[in-house]
Structure formats: structure tokens, C-alpha cells
Amino acid sequence: MTILLYELVGRDEGRPFSPHCWKATMALAHKGLEMSTAPTRFLEVPAVEGGVSKTVPVIRDGDKVVTDSFAIALYLEEAYPDRPSLFGGEGGKAMARFIERWSQSTVHPYVTTAALVDLHAMQDEQNGSYFRQSREQRFGKRLEDVVAARDAGLATFRAALEPLRSMLSYQPFIGGASPLFADYIVFGALQWARIASPYKLLEDSDVVAQWFTRCLDLHGGLGRKVAAAA
Amino acid sequence: MTILLYELVGRDEGRPFSPHCWKATMALAHKGLEMSTAPTRFLEVPAVEGGVSKTVPVIRDGDKVVTDSFAIALYLEEAYPDRPSLFGGEGGKAMARFIERWSQSTVHPYVTTAALVDLHAMQDEQNGSYFRQSREQRFGKRLEDVVAARDAGLATFRAALEPLRSMLSYQPFIGGASPLFADYIVFGALQWARIASPYKLLEDSDVVAQWFTRCLDLHGGLGRKVAAAA
């Protein structure tokens, strides 16, 4: 049966950009599950599945509705145990949570800083207004003033990826010899940046960039179906 | 059979302090294996088991000698598969490497900054001279000048623990409901600080401090067998 994924889009339905939706997309592909997508704009999220969540991704799998990217991965692991594992056991399940919190506190804030104006430009007029207002309230400054800090923060951001960079001298994926959901967690954040903004986050020579390229190649090049922002 | 652990000590053989040796100690206890220890000073490390490694821990398990804390954990997992798992599966094994690299690049540099002079004070004269010379060469400054930066760096260090702090709102250990080697990795770094220096790294109210206390309680309070530095 096809699983329905509600995923965040802007003006162009063909350019889903949310890091969390990309985690879910990659998780579904990893499990080899068929999916269809329901493109969802910011202002449409509260109506998804009768208002089940303030955020997407949300999936519907038959009668079952699941919200939150990590919960979706846990659900898929339990519902489809015969498909390739997303966690590689209970230890991987627990440690993926650490990696999620690392990505959320290390990668996400800088991607936000780098791409906020570009993310705004992807929205239609109504959703753009919502985005500007809600984000400017959250940051206490104009979107343009947030992004003004990106050049100054770039070196610190790159240095903060050192745990991942160092790990890549031991193994090609966070999951080891092959990717697991933990890879998709960090991939989602960098894919969000790739799709939203032409701003160059990583040097091509960085092993983190090379790992990201390997992730783009996965599942038939699924991540490349959306071109990088130009 | 009893496993022999070569562990780093200073003047007082009863105060092993190395973070990496603590990882091995906790891993052995987790597996419920009997161990005896060979207290080893810095200058004695090159002679351990015929010069097998530039660092300790080193273990001897019958005919088998294993060096490096992570390799020791992997060895114990393979050699004693019927004992409690240190990784919780292949995914946990892979992700523990990420956590090791995170601990090494986030926790270790600051503990070094905070405790370097105290670590020096733990050594006897000969080993103290070696320690001062090798570390001052590495840092390009006097030990006292390294430690002078600790107050200024404290807030940044505490903020850098955010992934762990945030994860602890989901689960009590990095390993999930119960500890795995990944917990011992980060525990080792904070135990190193606890034994070497009275400098207060964490507020008592910090959930990271509370997790560390839970780790001290493990395996019959093994970590408390060495009193905190006063």
C-alpha cells in the first residue's frame, strides 16, 4: 500500500525543502516503501489530517497517521521489520536521538542563519507573509538582519561539524558501512540548505561534503530529484 | 579468567584518571568480567606488553592483547557475546563512533583546559616533568597559561553539551533506557575531570550532571571508588 507523506513546499510544489520532511522521505525510500506526497504550504499545515500536528512531516499509512520525523522512522521500523533497518538495533535507535539533538543544535541554527531570506523567497505571498512575521518574531529581528551574520559564522559552523568529519575517517556513513536514519537526520539539514540557498556551506574538499554527495546518490539519486538552488 | 587492564595513574596508584582507561573499566564492568589492574605511569606506557601501544588502556585477556578504548569495547563485544551488549547492535556500534568523536572534539579540549595544572600536580617528579614538557610543546604555552582560559570558556563548554542535555529529555542514557559504551565514552571524559580537578564543570541542576551521577552509580558505584578531587 502506498504511504502518503505530507511535505512542506513553497510556491513550487516540485521543491520540497523541509529538513524534517527529507528525513521522512529518505526513511520511506530506505524501507523501499511506495509513497505519494501531498504538497503542503505553511498555512495549510494546521489542516493536515484534521489538525493532528503543528508541523509536517505527517504520514498516513492506511488507517494509521504518524507525526514527527523521528516518530515516523520509529513507526516504519516497527511496522516494516522485514525491510532494511533504519536503526540497526536498539542501540542505534537510542543513539540516533543523540545525533538528532546534535544536528538540531549544531547544524540547524546555522542553516537557518544562512538560508532564511532564501527560504522566504520560496514562499508565495500569503505564506511568505506568515513566514516573515513568525520568524521575525522568533528571532527578534528582520530576516535580512539574521542572514547578515552568515559570513561571520561560516568558519564556526564548519568547525562545529568536526565530530562528523572526524568520524568519516573511520567509516563512510554515520550508520557505519551503509546509511541509517541517523545519516538522513543530518542529510535532511544540509539538503534543506542545498534546495533553499546557493550559499556555499561546505568546501568541496571537505569529507562532510563528500559524505553529503554519497547521501544524494542513495535510493536512485532521490535527493537530486530536486536541483540545488542556483 | 581475569582480564588485566593497564591503566594510567599518577603518584597515587589508587587514583586512575585517564578518560580512556575509565571507558575500558566501565566496559569491563558492564560485561561483568573480572579485572585486575596494572597501574601505569606516563613514562611506563612505552614498555607495556613489549611496547604494543603509545597509549593506555591496554588489556590482556589470556593470549590476546588489545589496545585503544574503542577497540577494547569492540573486542569485548565480540569475545563475550553472551554478556550484556556494549553497543545494542550494529547501528549502535557505528553511532558510538560518532559520539566518541563528539566527546573528543567537544568535551576533551575543555576538560584539558580546565584540569591541566591539576593533572600535572597528580604526577610524581619524573612523570610531571614529562607531562609538562610534552603538553607545553603541544599547546605552545605554559600549562598555567592554558588553564588561565578556563573561566572564560566555561559558558561555551556548557552550551556545547546541549546535544546531550537535549537528548536527556527523551531518555535517561545515551544508550536509551540503560547505558551502553556510548555513555561510558562521555562519562570517561567527565570522570577524568572529576578525579583530577575540583573545578566545577557543571551546575548541579544541569541534567547532564544528573546523568553523570547516574553513571557514577552504575556497577556498584564503580566510578565513586575514586573520590572527587578536593
Short mmCIF file of N, CA and C in Angstrom, two decimals, chain A residues 86-102 105-106 162-164 166-168 170-171 173-177 180-182 186, chain B residues 86-102 105-106 162-164 166-168 170-171 173-177 180-182 186:
data_model
loop_
_atom_site.label_atom_id
_atom_site.label_comp_id
_atom_site.label_asym_id
_atom_site.label_seq_id
_atom_site.Cartn_x
_atom_site.Cartn_y
_atom_site.Cartn_z
N LEU A 86 16.26 0.86 9.78
CA LEU A 86 16.63 2.29 9.83
C LEU A 86 17.55 2.60 11.00
N PHE A 87 17.70 1.64 11.93
CA PHE A 87 18.44 1.94 13.15
C PHE A 87 19.54 0.93 13.46
N GLY A 88 19.44 -0.25 12.90
CA GLY A 88 20.46 -1.26 13.21
C GLY A 88 20.43 -1.70 14.66
N GLY A 89 19.22 -1.81 15.20
CA GLY A 89 19.09 -2.33 16.58
C GLY A 89 18.74 -1.25 17.59
N GLU A 90 18.55 -1.70 18.82
CA GLU A 90 18.09 -0.80 19.88
C GLU A 90 19.12 0.28 20.24
N GLY A 91 20.40 -0.09 20.19
CA GLY A 91 21.44 0.90 20.48
C GLY A 91 21.44 2.02 19.45
N GLY A 92 21.27 1.64 18.20
CA GLY A 92 21.22 2.63 17.12
C GLY A 92 20.00 3.54 17.25
N LYS A 93 18.91 2.96 17.72
CA LYS A 93 17.70 3.75 17.93
C LYS A 93 17.96 4.83 18.99
N ALA A 94 18.58 4.43 20.07
CA ALA A 94 18.86 5.38 21.16
C ALA A 94 19.87 6.44 20.70
N MET A 95 20.93 6.01 20.06
CA MET A 95 21.99 6.97 19.69
C MET A 95 21.57 7.88 18.54
N ALA A 96 20.62 7.42 17.70
CA ALA A 96 20.09 8.31 16.66
C ALA A 96 19.45 9.54 17.30
N ARG A 97 18.92 9.38 18.50
CA ARG A 97 18.33 10.53 19.18
C ARG A 97 19.40 11.55 19.56
N PHE A 98 20.55 11.06 19.99
CA PHE A 98 21.66 11.97 20.27
C PHE A 98 22.04 12.73 18.99
N ILE A 99 22.13 11.99 17.91
CA ILE A 99 22.54 12.62 16.65
C ILE A 99 21.49 13.63 16.18
N GLU A 100 20.22 13.31 16.40
CA GLU A 100 19.17 14.27 16.08
C GLU A 100 19.34 15.55 16.90
N ARG A 101 19.62 15.41 18.18
CA ARG A 101 19.76 16.60 19.01
C ARG A 101 21.03 17.36 18.63
N TRP A 102 22.08 16.64 18.24
CA TRP A 102 23.30 17.30 17.76
C TRP A 102 23.01 18.09 16.48
N SER A 105 20.91 21.18 17.25
CA SER A 105 21.54 22.30 17.98
C SER A 105 22.81 22.80 17.29
N THR A 106 23.35 22.05 16.34
CA THR A 106 24.60 22.45 15.69
C THR A 106 24.40 22.87 14.24
N GLU A 162 33.06 19.07 13.11
CA GLU A 162 34.23 18.23 13.35
C GLU A 162 33.90 16.80 13.81
N PRO A 163 32.91 16.60 14.69
CA PRO A 163 32.61 15.21 15.07
C PRO A 163 32.26 14.33 13.86
N LEU A 164 31.46 14.87 12.96
CA LEU A 164 31.09 14.13 11.76
C LEU A 164 32.31 13.93 10.86
N SER A 166 35.46 13.93 11.63
CA SER A 166 36.41 13.01 12.25
C SER A 166 35.89 11.57 12.15
N MET A 167 34.61 11.40 12.38
CA MET A 167 34.01 10.05 12.28
C MET A 167 34.18 9.48 10.88
N LEU A 168 34.14 10.34 9.87
CA LEU A 168 34.24 9.86 8.49
C LEU A 168 35.62 9.31 8.14
N TYR A 170 36.75 6.99 9.93
CA TYR A 170 36.57 5.61 10.38
C TYR A 170 35.60 4.81 9.52
N GLN A 171 34.59 5.49 8.97
CA GLN A 171 33.51 4.78 8.29
C GLN A 171 32.81 5.75 7.33
N PHE A 173 29.58 6.15 6.56
CA PHE A 173 28.28 6.70 6.95
C PHE A 173 28.17 6.73 8.48
N ILE A 174 27.29 7.56 9.00
CA ILE A 174 27.04 7.57 10.43
C ILE A 174 26.56 6.17 10.85
N GLY A 175 25.81 5.53 9.97
CA GLY A 175 25.32 4.18 10.22
C GLY A 175 26.38 3.10 10.06
N GLY A 176 27.59 3.48 9.68
CA GLY A 176 28.67 2.51 9.52
C GLY A 176 29.03 2.32 8.06
N ALA A 177 29.00 1.06 7.59
CA ALA A 177 29.34 0.78 6.20
C ALA A 177 28.24 1.24 5.25
N LEU A 180 22.05 4.78 7.77
CA LEU A 180 20.88 4.53 8.61
C LEU A 180 20.13 5.85 8.78
N PHE A 181 19.07 5.82 9.55
CA PHE A 181 18.27 7.04 9.75
C PHE A 181 19.12 8.18 10.29
N ALA A 182 20.12 7.88 11.10
CA ALA A 182 21.00 8.93 11.63
C ALA A 182 21.65 9.73 10.49
N VAL A 186 21.04 14.17 9.50
CA VAL A 186 21.98 15.25 9.17
C VAL A 186 21.86 15.62 7.69
N LEU B 86 27.48 -4.00 24.78
CA LEU B 86 28.02 -2.64 24.94
C LEU B 86 27.52 -1.69 23.87
N PHE B 87 26.89 -2.21 22.83
CA PHE B 87 26.52 -1.37 21.68
C PHE B 87 25.05 -1.49 21.29
N GLY B 88 24.40 -2.57 21.67
CA GLY B 88 22.99 -2.73 21.27
C GLY B 88 22.83 -2.89 19.78
N GLY B 89 23.76 -3.61 19.16
CA GLY B 89 23.63 -3.89 17.72
C GLY B 89 24.61 -3.11 16.86
N GLU B 90 24.54 -3.40 15.57
CA GLU B 90 25.50 -2.81 14.62
C GLU B 90 25.32 -1.30 14.48
N GLY B 91 24.08 -0.85 14.53
CA GLY B 91 23.83 0.59 14.43
C GLY B 91 24.45 1.34 15.60
N GLY B 92 24.29 0.76 16.77
CA GLY B 92 24.86 1.37 17.97
C GLY B 92 26.38 1.38 17.93
N LYS B 93 26.95 0.36 17.33
CA LYS B 93 28.40 0.29 17.18
C LYS B 93 28.89 1.45 16.30
N ALA B 94 28.19 1.65 15.20
CA ALA B 94 28.57 2.73 14.27
C ALA B 94 28.37 4.10 14.91
N MET B 95 27.23 4.29 15.56
CA MET B 95 26.92 5.62 16.10
C MET B 95 27.74 5.95 17.34
N ALA B 96 28.19 4.91 18.05
CA ALA B 96 29.10 5.15 19.18
C ALA B 96 30.37 5.84 18.70
N ARG B 97 30.76 5.57 17.48
CA ARG B 97 31.96 6.23 16.93
C ARG B 97 31.70 7.72 16.76
N PHE B 98 30.51 8.07 16.31
CA PHE B 98 30.17 9.49 16.20
C PHE B 98 30.24 10.14 17.59
N ILE B 99 29.69 9.47 18.57
CA ILE B 99 29.67 10.03 19.92
C ILE B 99 31.09 10.13 20.48
N GLU B 100 31.93 9.16 20.16
CA GLU B 100 33.33 9.26 20.56
C GLU B 100 33.99 10.50 19.95
N ARG B 101 33.73 10.72 18.67
CA ARG B 101 34.36 11.88 18.01
C ARG B 101 33.77 13.18 18.57
N TRP B 102 32.49 13.18 18.90
CA TRP B 102 31.87 14.36 19.52
C TRP B 102 32.51 14.62 20.87
N SER B 105 36.05 15.96 20.46
CA SER B 105 36.23 17.32 19.94
C SER B 105 35.48 18.37 20.75
N THR B 106 34.56 17.95 21.61
CA THR B 106 33.74 18.91 22.36
C THR B 106 34.08 18.92 23.84
N GLU B 162 24.84 20.85 24.82
CA GLU B 162 23.41 20.91 24.53
C GLU B 162 22.85 19.64 23.86
N PRO B 163 23.57 19.02 22.90
CA PRO B 163 23.01 17.79 22.31
C PRO B 163 22.72 16.72 23.37
N LEU B 164 23.64 16.55 24.30
CA LEU B 164 23.45 15.57 25.37
C LEU B 164 22.31 16.00 26.29
N SER B 166 19.80 17.98 25.68
CA SER B 166 18.51 17.89 24.98
C SER B 166 18.08 16.43 24.84
N MET B 167 19.03 15.56 24.53
CA MET B 167 18.72 14.12 24.42
C MET B 167 18.17 13.56 25.72
N LEU B 168 18.67 14.09 26.85
CA LEU B 168 18.25 13.58 28.15
C LEU B 168 16.79 13.91 28.48
N TYR B 170 14.60 12.98 26.44
CA TYR B 170 13.93 11.84 25.78
C TYR B 170 14.22 10.51 26.48
N GLN B 171 15.40 10.39 27.07
CA GLN B 171 15.82 9.09 27.60
C GLN B 171 16.91 9.30 28.65
N PHE B 173 19.72 7.62 29.31
CA PHE B 173 21.11 7.33 28.93
C PHE B 173 21.29 7.50 27.42
N ILE B 174 22.51 7.71 27.00
CA ILE B 174 22.78 7.78 25.56
C ILE B 174 22.37 6.45 24.92
N GLY B 175 22.56 5.37 25.66
CA GLY B 175 22.15 4.05 25.20
C GLY B 175 20.65 3.80 25.27
N GLY B 176 19.88 4.74 25.74
CA GLY B 176 18.42 4.61 25.82
C GLY B 176 17.96 4.45 27.26
N ALA B 177 17.22 3.38 27.55
CA ALA B 177 16.72 3.14 28.90
C ALA B 177 17.84 2.73 29.85
N LEU B 180 25.04 2.25 27.57
CA LEU B 180 25.87 1.48 26.64
C LEU B 180 27.27 2.12 26.62
N PHE B 181 28.14 1.55 25.83
CA PHE B 181 29.50 2.09 25.77
C PHE B 181 29.52 3.59 25.44
N ALA B 182 28.56 4.04 24.62
CA ALA B 182 28.50 5.47 24.29
C ALA B 182 28.39 6.33 25.56
N VAL B 186 31.46 9.36 27.16
CA VAL B 186 31.33 10.72 27.67
C VAL B 186 31.57 10.74 29.18
#
